[in-house]
Amino acid sequence: TLNSVSTTGGQFIANLIAYGIRNTKNNWRLMFVASGIPPLLFLCVVKFIPESPRYLLLHNDFIKAHMGLSMLYPNATKQQILDKIESIQHDIKSNEVQMKKPVHERLFGSPIVIRALTVGCVLMFFQQAVGFNSFMYYGATIFKIVGVGDPLIVSILISGTNFLFTFVALKFIDKVGRRKMLSSTVWIMDLGLFFAAFGFYKAQLPTDKNIEYTSLNFYSILLVVSVLVYVGSYASALGTIPWSSVEFLSLEARAPG
């Protein structure tokens, strides 16, 4: 879920930068330069990111594994760290035979793994198929057509709503449960898309591709509000939960991915 927060936060910041330099000469070139800064920063610090304790124990590096667990659990006692190491070592040993199997057997050799893999893939499919990317990446064009004066403002609202409601998922995903979060928000997404489609259908559209309507009307406002409702409900569950679907799989099946 922290991965989702980073992604949605990056999209929000990108829209803020785009709005800030919208009247600057060669602004699209500046956007490309700005998008290259985070990868460069990551490249500079990636060498200092420690390996996982499990990986270190697999390679018999007990000292670094102990240091890594101490960083992950700063309030744990020395005995608790040692107990955790012992638990990981026991798990590694008990799955030693399973880890030696070919990849296709680990992924498709168990009905439980196949079911978990299927659920994860279906969730990822619907995450991409519900049309969120259309509003996220073409929102400025869509809202310009229906009469929104400054479509970049709406793009900021969309990405900001997406970023804000990702924290809703972060707070409630473990308390409420993934299944209940999905079932509670999907119908809100449906309503949001229905009214967005209705607003877009009723909004006054240009009859020529070179003509742009700038008059804001009720249906344009309905479209904007409906899209924000849709984005908020999407970010609260379907936009976040599929990324954590890897948790459905055992570590032995996770490793090949």
PDB file of C-alpha atoms in Angstrom:
ATOM      1  CA  THR A   1       0.000   0.000   0.000  1.00  0.00           C
ATOM      2  CA  LEU A   2       2.939   2.327   0.598  1.00  0.00           C
ATOM      3  CA  ASN A   3       3.854   1.611  -3.021  1.00  0.00           C
ATOM      4  CA  SER A   4       0.415   2.908  -4.040  1.00  0.00           C
ATOM      5  CA  VAL A   5       0.893   6.034  -1.899  1.00  0.00           C
ATOM      6  CA  SER A   6       4.222   6.695  -3.631  1.00  0.00           C
ATOM      7  CA  THR A   7       2.690   6.216  -7.086  1.00  0.00           C
ATOM      8  CA  THR A   8      -0.391   8.369  -6.516  1.00  0.00           C
ATOM      9  CA  GLY A   9       1.697  11.000  -4.725  1.00  0.00           C
ATOM     10  CA  GLY A  10       4.045  11.154  -7.706  1.00  0.00           C
ATOM     11  CA  GLN A  11       1.119  11.631 -10.092  1.00  0.00           C
ATOM     12  CA  PHE A  12      -0.261  14.433  -7.931  1.00  0.00           C
ATOM     13  CA  ILE A  13       3.100  16.215  -7.763  1.00  0.00           C
ATOM     14  CA  ALA A  14       3.528  15.797 -11.543  1.00  0.00           C
ATOM     15  CA  ASN A  15       0.200  17.542 -12.148  1.00  0.00           C
ATOM     16  CA  LEU A  16       1.165  20.361  -9.783  1.00  0.00           C
ATOM     17  CA  ILE A  17       4.440  20.847 -11.676  1.00  0.00           C
ATOM     18  CA  ALA A  18       2.594  20.770 -15.016  1.00  0.00           C
ATOM     19  CA  TYR A  19       0.248  23.487 -13.770  1.00  0.00           C
ATOM     20  CA  GLY A  20       3.129  25.575 -12.437  1.00  0.00           C
ATOM     21  CA  ILE A  21       5.027  25.593 -15.746  1.00  0.00           C
ATOM     22  CA  ARG A  22       2.017  25.599 -18.101  1.00  0.00           C
ATOM     23  CA  ASN A  23       2.928  29.038 -19.532  1.00  0.00           C
ATOM     24  CA  THR A  24       6.676  28.381 -19.668  1.00  0.00           C
ATOM     25  CA  LYS A  25       8.436  28.008 -22.997  1.00  0.00           C
ATOM     26  CA  ASN A  26       9.364  24.377 -23.806  1.00  0.00           C
ATOM     27  CA  ASN A  27       7.379  23.241 -20.769  1.00  0.00           C
ATOM     28  CA  TRP A  28       7.049  19.680 -22.070  1.00  0.00           C
ATOM     29  CA  ARG A  29      10.843  19.400 -22.120  1.00  0.00           C
ATOM     30  CA  LEU A  30      10.979  20.588 -18.521  1.00  0.00           C
ATOM     31  CA  MET A  31       8.457  17.893 -17.591  1.00  0.00           C
ATOM     32  CA  PHE A  32      10.719  15.237 -19.077  1.00  0.00           C
ATOM     33  CA  VAL A  33      13.662  16.607 -17.084  1.00  0.00           C
ATOM     34  CA  ALA A  34      11.610  16.687 -13.890  1.00  0.00           C
ATOM     35  CA  SER A  35      10.463  13.094 -14.373  1.00  0.00           C
ATOM     36  CA  GLY A  36      14.090  11.987 -14.610  1.00  0.00           C
ATOM     37  CA  ILE A  37      15.051  13.346 -11.176  1.00  0.00           C
ATOM     38  CA  PRO A  38      13.354  10.676  -8.949  1.00  0.00           C
ATOM     39  CA  PRO A  39      14.942   7.734 -10.846  1.00  0.00           C
ATOM     40  CA  LEU A  40      18.360   9.367 -10.533  1.00  0.00           C
ATOM     41  CA  LEU A  41      17.860   9.851  -6.795  1.00  0.00           C
ATOM     42  CA  PHE A  42      16.763   6.239  -6.448  1.00  0.00           C
ATOM     43  CA  LEU A  43      19.812   5.107  -8.421  1.00  0.00           C
ATOM     44  CA  CYS A  44      22.032   7.001  -5.979  1.00  0.00           C
ATOM     45  CA  VAL A  45      20.530   5.413  -2.854  1.00  0.00           C
ATOM     46  CA  VAL A  46      19.713   1.897  -4.105  1.00  0.00           C
ATOM     47  CA  LYS A  47      23.183   0.667  -3.150  1.00  0.00           C
ATOM     48  CA  PHE A  48      22.432   1.542   0.483  1.00  0.00           C
ATOM     49  CA  ILE A  49      19.137  -0.383   0.611  1.00  0.00           C
ATOM     50  CA  PRO A  50      19.742  -3.549   2.660  1.00  0.00           C
ATOM     51  CA  GLU A  51      18.780  -7.020   1.492  1.00  0.00           C
ATOM     52  CA  SER A  52      15.845  -8.717   3.172  1.00  0.00           C
ATOM     53  CA  PRO A  53      16.651 -10.763   6.322  1.00  0.00           C
ATOM     54  CA  ARG A  54      15.302 -13.893   4.635  1.00  0.00           C
ATOM     55  CA  TYR A  55      17.665 -13.448   1.677  1.00  0.00           C
ATOM     56  CA  LEU A  56      20.600 -12.872   4.029  1.00  0.00           C
ATOM     57  CA  LEU A  57      19.802 -15.982   6.064  1.00  0.00           C
ATOM     58  CA  LEU A  58      19.514 -17.997   2.859  1.00  0.00           C
ATOM     59  CA  HIS A  59      23.115 -16.953   2.221  1.00  0.00           C
ATOM     60  CA  ASN A  60      24.154 -17.639   5.834  1.00  0.00           C
ATOM     61  CA  ASP A  61      24.808 -13.981   6.642  1.00  0.00           C
ATOM     62  CA  PHE A  62      23.531 -14.049  10.216  1.00  0.00           C
ATOM     63  CA  ILE A  63      25.068 -10.729  11.325  1.00  0.00           C
ATOM     64  CA  LYS A  64      23.531  -8.617   8.530  1.00  0.00           C
ATOM     65  CA  ALA A  65      20.206 -10.430   8.972  1.00  0.00           C
ATOM     66  CA  HIS A  66      20.253  -9.500  12.660  1.00  0.00           C
ATOM     67  CA  MET A  67      21.042  -5.871  11.768  1.00  0.00           C
ATOM     68  CA  GLY A  68      18.261  -5.792   9.185  1.00  0.00           C
ATOM     69  CA  LEU A  69      15.652  -7.149  11.594  1.00  0.00           C
ATOM     70  CA  SER A  70      16.786  -4.667  14.245  1.00  0.00           C
ATOM     71  CA  MET A  71      16.116  -1.862  11.753  1.00  0.00           C
ATOM     72  CA  LEU A  72      12.690  -3.291  10.865  1.00  0.00           C
ATOM     73  CA  TYR A  73      11.718  -3.795  14.515  1.00  0.00           C
ATOM     74  CA  PRO A  74      13.493  -1.023  16.431  1.00  0.00           C
ATOM     75  CA  ASN A  75      11.440  -1.616  19.614  1.00  0.00           C
ATOM     76  CA  ALA A  76      12.022  -5.368  19.706  1.00  0.00           C
ATOM     77  CA  THR A  77      14.274  -6.907  22.335  1.00  0.00           C
ATOM     78  CA  LYS A  78      17.386  -8.865  21.432  1.00  0.00           C
ATOM     79  CA  GLN A  79      15.610 -12.118  22.282  1.00  0.00           C
ATOM     80  CA  GLN A  80      12.653 -11.235  20.053  1.00  0.00           C
ATOM     81  CA  ILE A  81      15.048 -10.600  17.167  1.00  0.00           C
ATOM     82  CA  LEU A  82      16.711 -13.955  17.761  1.00  0.00           C
ATOM     83  CA  ASP A  83      13.305 -15.655  17.900  1.00  0.00           C
ATOM     84  CA  LYS A  84      12.383 -14.049  14.580  1.00  0.00           C
ATOM     85  CA  ILE A  85      15.633 -15.255  13.022  1.00  0.00           C
ATOM     86  CA  GLU A  86      14.963 -18.746  14.304  1.00  0.00           C
ATOM     87  CA  SER A  87      11.442 -18.626  12.873  1.00  0.00           C
ATOM     88  CA  ILE A  88      12.746 -17.570   9.435  1.00  0.00           C
ATOM     89  CA  GLN A  89      15.418 -20.268   9.493  1.00  0.00           C
ATOM     90  CA  HIS A  90      12.812 -22.879  10.406  1.00  0.00           C
ATOM     91  CA  ASP A  91      10.585 -21.718   7.557  1.00  0.00           C
ATOM     92  CA  ILE A  92      13.496 -21.850   5.104  1.00  0.00           C
ATOM     93  CA  LYS A  93      14.401 -25.361   6.179  1.00  0.00           C
ATOM     94  CA  SER A  94      10.807 -26.641   6.065  1.00  0.00           C
ATOM     95  CA  ASN A  95      10.374 -25.302   2.506  1.00  0.00           C
ATOM     96  CA  GLU A  96      13.775 -26.397   1.238  1.00  0.00           C
ATOM     97  CA  VAL A  97      12.324 -29.215  -0.880  1.00  0.00           C
ATOM     98  CA  GLN A  98       9.610 -26.937  -2.293  1.00  0.00           C
ATOM     99  CA  MET A  99      12.152 -24.272  -3.311  1.00  0.00           C
ATOM    100  CA  LYS A 100      14.136 -26.827  -5.309  1.00  0.00           C
ATOM    101  CA  LYS A 101      11.156 -27.615  -7.529  1.00  0.00           C
ATOM    102  CA  PRO A 102      10.970 -26.065 -11.015  1.00  0.00           C
ATOM    103  CA  VAL A 103       9.214 -22.718 -11.306  1.00  0.00           C
ATOM    104  CA  HIS A 104       6.186 -24.102 -13.165  1.00  0.00           C
ATOM    105  CA  GLU A 105       5.587 -26.648 -10.387  1.00  0.00           C
ATOM    106  CA  ARG A 106       5.757 -23.988  -7.692  1.00  0.00           C
ATOM    107  CA  LEU A 107       3.293 -21.785  -9.572  1.00  0.00           C
ATOM    108  CA  PHE A 108       0.897 -24.338 -11.019  1.00  0.00           C
ATOM    109  CA  GLY A 109       1.496 -27.502  -9.000  1.00  0.00           C
ATOM    110  CA  SER A 110      -0.926 -26.694  -6.205  1.00  0.00           C
ATOM    111  CA  PRO A 111      -4.677 -25.913  -6.494  1.00  0.00           C
ATOM    112  CA  ILE A 112      -4.334 -23.406  -3.643  1.00  0.00           C
ATOM    113  CA  VAL A 113      -1.614 -21.472  -5.476  1.00  0.00           C
ATOM    114  CA  ILE A 114      -3.546 -21.590  -8.762  1.00  0.00           C
ATOM    115  CA  ARG A 115      -6.655 -20.184  -7.052  1.00  0.00           C
ATOM    116  CA  ALA A 116      -4.664 -17.394  -5.383  1.00  0.00           C
ATOM    117  CA  LEU A 117      -2.873 -16.598  -8.654  1.00  0.00           C
ATOM    118  CA  THR A 118      -6.192 -16.496 -10.528  1.00  0.00           C
ATOM    119  CA  VAL A 119      -7.768 -14.136  -7.981  1.00  0.00           C
ATOM    120  CA  GLY A 120      -4.743 -11.837  -8.139  1.00  0.00           C
ATOM    121  CA  CYS A 121      -4.736 -11.757 -11.949  1.00  0.00           C
ATOM    122  CA  VAL A 122      -8.497 -11.101 -12.117  1.00  0.00           C
ATOM    123  CA  LEU A 123      -8.161  -8.221  -9.640  1.00  0.00           C
ATOM    124  CA  MET A 124      -5.319  -6.711 -11.670  1.00  0.00           C
ATOM    125  CA  PHE A 125      -7.370  -7.092 -14.866  1.00  0.00           C
ATOM    126  CA  PHE A 126     -10.369  -5.234 -13.451  1.00  0.00           C
ATOM    127  CA  GLN A 127      -8.123  -2.599 -11.925  1.00  0.00           C
ATOM    128  CA  GLN A 128      -6.974  -1.681 -15.427  1.00  0.00           C
ATOM    129  CA  ALA A 129     -10.268  -2.370 -17.240  1.00  0.00           C
ATOM    130  CA  VAL A 130     -12.577  -0.038 -15.286  1.00  0.00           C
ATOM    131  CA  GLY A 131     -11.376   3.065 -17.157  1.00  0.00           C
ATOM    132  CA  PHE A 132      -9.449   4.893 -14.453  1.00  0.00           C
ATOM    133  CA  ASN A 133      -6.469   5.581 -16.717  1.00  0.00           C
ATOM    134  CA  SER A 134      -8.735   7.387 -19.187  1.00  0.00           C
ATOM    135  CA  PHE A 135      -9.503  10.052 -16.582  1.00  0.00           C
ATOM    136  CA  MET A 136      -6.000  10.064 -15.118  1.00  0.00           C
ATOM    137  CA  TYR A 137      -4.086  10.576 -18.352  1.00  0.00           C
ATOM    138  CA  TYR A 138      -6.673  12.158 -20.672  1.00  0.00           C
ATOM    139  CA  GLY A 139      -8.656  14.097 -18.076  1.00  0.00           C
ATOM    140  CA  ALA A 140      -7.374  17.477 -19.267  1.00  0.00           C
ATOM    141  CA  THR A 141      -8.524  16.761 -22.833  1.00  0.00           C
ATOM    142  CA  ILE A 142     -11.903  15.371 -21.732  1.00  0.00           C
ATOM    143  CA  PHE A 143     -12.756  18.290 -19.447  1.00  0.00           C
ATOM    144  CA  LYS A 144     -11.568  20.863 -21.964  1.00  0.00           C
ATOM    145  CA  ILE A 145     -14.071  19.468 -24.471  1.00  0.00           C
ATOM    146  CA  VAL A 146     -17.014  19.744 -22.056  1.00  0.00           C
ATOM    147  CA  GLY A 147     -16.322  23.360 -21.129  1.00  0.00           C
ATOM    148  CA  VAL A 148     -14.106  23.359 -18.040  1.00  0.00           C
ATOM    149  CA  GLY A 149     -12.152  26.615 -18.165  1.00  0.00           C
ATOM    150  CA  ASP A 150      -8.814  25.272 -16.904  1.00  0.00           C
ATOM    151  CA  PRO A 151      -8.724  21.490 -17.345  1.00  0.00           C
ATOM    152  CA  LEU A 152      -5.370  21.247 -15.544  1.00  0.00           C
ATOM    153  CA  ILE A 153      -7.160  22.262 -12.339  1.00  0.00           C
ATOM    154  CA  VAL A 154      -9.482  19.283 -12.741  1.00  0.00           C
ATOM    155  CA  SER A 155      -6.488  17.026 -13.422  1.00  0.00           C
ATOM    156  CA  ILE A 156      -4.992  18.223 -10.141  1.00  0.00           C
ATOM    157  CA  LEU A 157      -8.308  17.504  -8.397  1.00  0.00           C
ATOM    158  CA  ILE A 158      -8.398  13.989  -9.858  1.00  0.00           C
ATOM    159  CA  SER A 159      -4.804  13.113  -8.957  1.00  0.00           C
ATOM    160  CA  GLY A 160      -5.197  14.793  -5.554  1.00  0.00           C
ATOM    161  CA  THR A 161      -8.364  12.806  -4.829  1.00  0.00           C
ATOM    162  CA  ASN A 162      -6.592   9.642  -5.923  1.00  0.00           C
ATOM    163  CA  PHE A 163      -3.672  10.426  -3.619  1.00  0.00           C
ATOM    164  CA  LEU A 164      -5.877  11.401  -0.662  1.00  0.00           C
ATOM    165  CA  PHE A 165      -8.123   8.332  -0.795  1.00  0.00           C
ATOM    166  CA  THR A 166      -5.133   6.009  -1.050  1.00  0.00           C
ATOM    167  CA  PHE A 167      -4.619   6.864   2.632  1.00  0.00           C
ATOM    168  CA  VAL A 168      -8.167   5.612   3.284  1.00  0.00           C
ATOM    169  CA  ALA A 169      -7.046   2.226   1.977  1.00  0.00           C
ATOM    170  CA  LEU A 170      -3.845   2.464   4.014  1.00  0.00           C
ATOM    171  CA  LYS A 171      -5.840   3.051   7.214  1.00  0.00           C
ATOM    172  CA  PHE A 172      -8.713   0.597   6.763  1.00  0.00           C
ATOM    173  CA  ILE A 173      -7.438  -2.213   4.539  1.00  0.00           C
ATOM    174  CA  ASP A 174      -6.375  -4.386   7.499  1.00  0.00           C
ATOM    175  CA  LYS A 175      -9.110  -3.256   9.879  1.00  0.00           C
ATOM    176  CA  VAL A 176     -12.059  -3.727   7.507  1.00  0.00           C
ATOM    177  CA  GLY A 177     -10.647  -6.426   5.234  1.00  0.00           C
ATOM    178  CA  ARG A 178      -9.853  -6.492   1.523  1.00  0.00           C
ATOM    179  CA  ARG A 179     -13.013  -8.255   0.382  1.00  0.00           C
ATOM    180  CA  LYS A 180     -15.312  -5.926   2.314  1.00  0.00           C
ATOM    181  CA  MET A 181     -13.430  -2.854   1.093  1.00  0.00           C
ATOM    182  CA  LEU A 182     -13.901  -3.983  -2.512  1.00  0.00           C
ATOM    183  CA  SER A 183     -17.580  -4.850  -2.132  1.00  0.00           C
ATOM    184  CA  SER A 184     -18.268  -1.557  -0.325  1.00  0.00           C
ATOM    185  CA  THR A 185     -16.708   0.671  -2.988  1.00  0.00           C
ATOM    186  CA  VAL A 186     -17.432  -1.046  -6.320  1.00  0.00           C
ATOM    187  CA  TRP A 187     -21.080   0.067  -6.357  1.00  0.00           C
ATOM    188  CA  ILE A 188     -19.987   3.670  -5.670  1.00  0.00           C
ATOM    189  CA  MET A 189     -17.617   3.408  -8.644  1.00  0.00           C
ATOM    190  CA  ASP A 190     -20.545   2.180 -10.761  1.00  0.00           C
ATOM    191  CA  LEU A 191     -22.705   5.139  -9.768  1.00  0.00           C
ATOM    192  CA  GLY A 192     -19.859   7.575 -10.386  1.00  0.00           C
ATOM    193  CA  LEU A 193     -19.244   6.182 -13.876  1.00  0.00           C
ATOM    194  CA  PHE A 194     -22.976   6.142 -14.674  1.00  0.00           C
ATOM    195  CA  PHE A 195     -23.463   9.814 -13.814  1.00  0.00           C
ATOM    196  CA  ALA A 196     -20.167  10.733 -15.496  1.00  0.00           C
ATOM    197  CA  ALA A 197     -21.365   9.052 -18.691  1.00  0.00           C
ATOM    198  CA  PHE A 198     -24.741  10.805 -18.386  1.00  0.00           C
ATOM    199  CA  GLY A 199     -23.068  14.184 -17.854  1.00  0.00           C
ATOM    200  CA  PHE A 200     -20.732  13.643 -20.791  1.00  0.00           C
ATOM    201  CA  TYR A 201     -23.663  12.588 -22.982  1.00  0.00           C
ATOM    202  CA  LYS A 202     -25.685  15.676 -22.072  1.00  0.00           C
ATOM    203  CA  ALA A 203     -22.815  18.169 -22.095  1.00  0.00           C
ATOM    204  CA  GLN A 204     -22.584  20.450 -25.098  1.00  0.00           C
ATOM    205  CA  LEU A 205     -19.839  19.004 -27.290  1.00  0.00           C
ATOM    206  CA  PRO A 206     -18.098  20.722 -30.210  1.00  0.00           C
ATOM    207  CA  THR A 207     -19.308  19.783 -33.668  1.00  0.00           C
ATOM    208  CA  ASP A 208     -15.903  20.558 -35.166  1.00  0.00           C
ATOM    209  CA  LYS A 209     -12.567  19.362 -33.841  1.00  0.00           C
ATOM    210  CA  ASN A 210     -11.147  22.884 -34.060  1.00  0.00           C
ATOM    211  CA  ILE A 211     -13.912  24.394 -31.919  1.00  0.00           C
ATOM    212  CA  GLU A 212     -13.600  24.419 -28.136  1.00  0.00           C
ATOM    213  CA  TYR A 213     -16.559  25.241 -25.907  1.00  0.00           C
ATOM    214  CA  THR A 214     -15.606  27.213 -22.822  1.00  0.00           C
ATOM    215  CA  SER A 215     -19.045  27.637 -21.225  1.00  0.00           C
ATOM    216  CA  LEU A 216     -19.476  25.648 -18.033  1.00  0.00           C
ATOM    217  CA  ASN A 217     -22.927  24.143 -17.513  1.00  0.00           C
ATOM    218  CA  PHE A 218     -24.737  21.833 -15.092  1.00  0.00           C
ATOM    219  CA  TYR A 219     -23.763  18.674 -16.961  1.00  0.00           C
ATOM    220  CA  SER A 220     -20.098  19.648 -17.019  1.00  0.00           C
ATOM    221  CA  ILE A 221     -20.182  20.104 -13.252  1.00  0.00           C
ATOM    222  CA  LEU A 222     -22.018  16.790 -12.877  1.00  0.00           C
ATOM    223  CA  LEU A 223     -19.280  15.131 -14.924  1.00  0.00           C
ATOM    224  CA  VAL A 224     -16.493  16.575 -12.764  1.00  0.00           C
ATOM    225  CA  VAL A 225     -18.192  15.681  -9.460  1.00  0.00           C
ATOM    226  CA  SER A 226     -19.065  12.157 -10.684  1.00  0.00           C
ATOM    227  CA  VAL A 227     -15.486  11.540 -11.794  1.00  0.00           C
ATOM    228  CA  LEU A 228     -14.147  12.675  -8.404  1.00  0.00           C
ATOM    229  CA  VAL A 229     -16.581  10.315  -6.626  1.00  0.00           C
ATOM    230  CA  TYR A 230     -15.477   7.500  -8.921  1.00  0.00           C
ATOM    231  CA  VAL A 231     -11.779   8.228  -8.381  1.00  0.00           C
ATOM    232  CA  GLY A 232     -12.192   8.405  -4.598  1.00  0.00           C
ATOM    233  CA  SER A 233     -13.967   5.038  -4.418  1.00  0.00           C
ATOM    234  CA  TYR A 234     -11.475   3.517  -6.868  1.00  0.00           C
ATOM    235  CA  ALA A 235      -8.454   4.661  -4.861  1.00  0.00           C
ATOM    236  CA  SER A 236     -10.000   3.370  -1.626  1.00  0.00           C
ATOM    237  CA  ALA A 237      -9.975  -0.258  -2.759  1.00  0.00           C
ATOM    238  CA  LEU A 238      -9.628  -1.404  -6.370  1.00  0.00           C
ATOM    239  CA  GLY A 239      -6.777   1.005  -7.072  1.00  0.00           C
ATOM    240  CA  THR A 240      -4.776  -0.323  -4.115  1.00  0.00           C
ATOM    241  CA  ILE A 241      -5.770  -3.867  -3.127  1.00  0.00           C
ATOM    242  CA  PRO A 242      -4.682  -5.678  -6.334  1.00  0.00           C
ATOM    243  CA  TRP A 243      -1.112  -4.482  -5.788  1.00  0.00           C
ATOM    244  CA  SER A 244      -1.056  -6.397  -2.498  1.00  0.00           C
ATOM    245  CA  SER A 245      -2.559  -9.548  -4.016  1.00  0.00           C
ATOM    246  CA  VAL A 246       0.914 -11.094  -3.949  1.00  0.00           C
ATOM    247  CA  GLU A 247       0.150 -11.692  -0.263  1.00  0.00           C
ATOM    248  CA  PHE A 248      -2.256 -14.419  -1.381  1.00  0.00           C
ATOM    249  CA  LEU A 249       0.710 -16.506  -2.528  1.00  0.00           C
ATOM    250  CA  SER A 250       3.138 -18.474  -0.417  1.00  0.00           C
ATOM    251  CA  LEU A 251       6.755 -17.317  -0.354  1.00  0.00           C
ATOM    252  CA  GLU A 252       7.788 -20.258  -2.532  1.00  0.00           C
ATOM    253  CA  ALA A 253       5.333 -19.197  -5.244  1.00  0.00           C
ATOM    254  CA  ARG A 254       6.138 -15.506  -4.794  1.00  0.00           C
ATOM    255  CA  ALA A 255       9.858 -15.898  -5.422  1.00  0.00           C
ATOM    256  CA  PRO A 256       9.638 -16.653  -9.189  1.00  0.00           C
ATOM    257  CA  GLY A 257       7.609 -13.476  -9.758  1.00  0.00           C
TER     258      GLY A 257
END
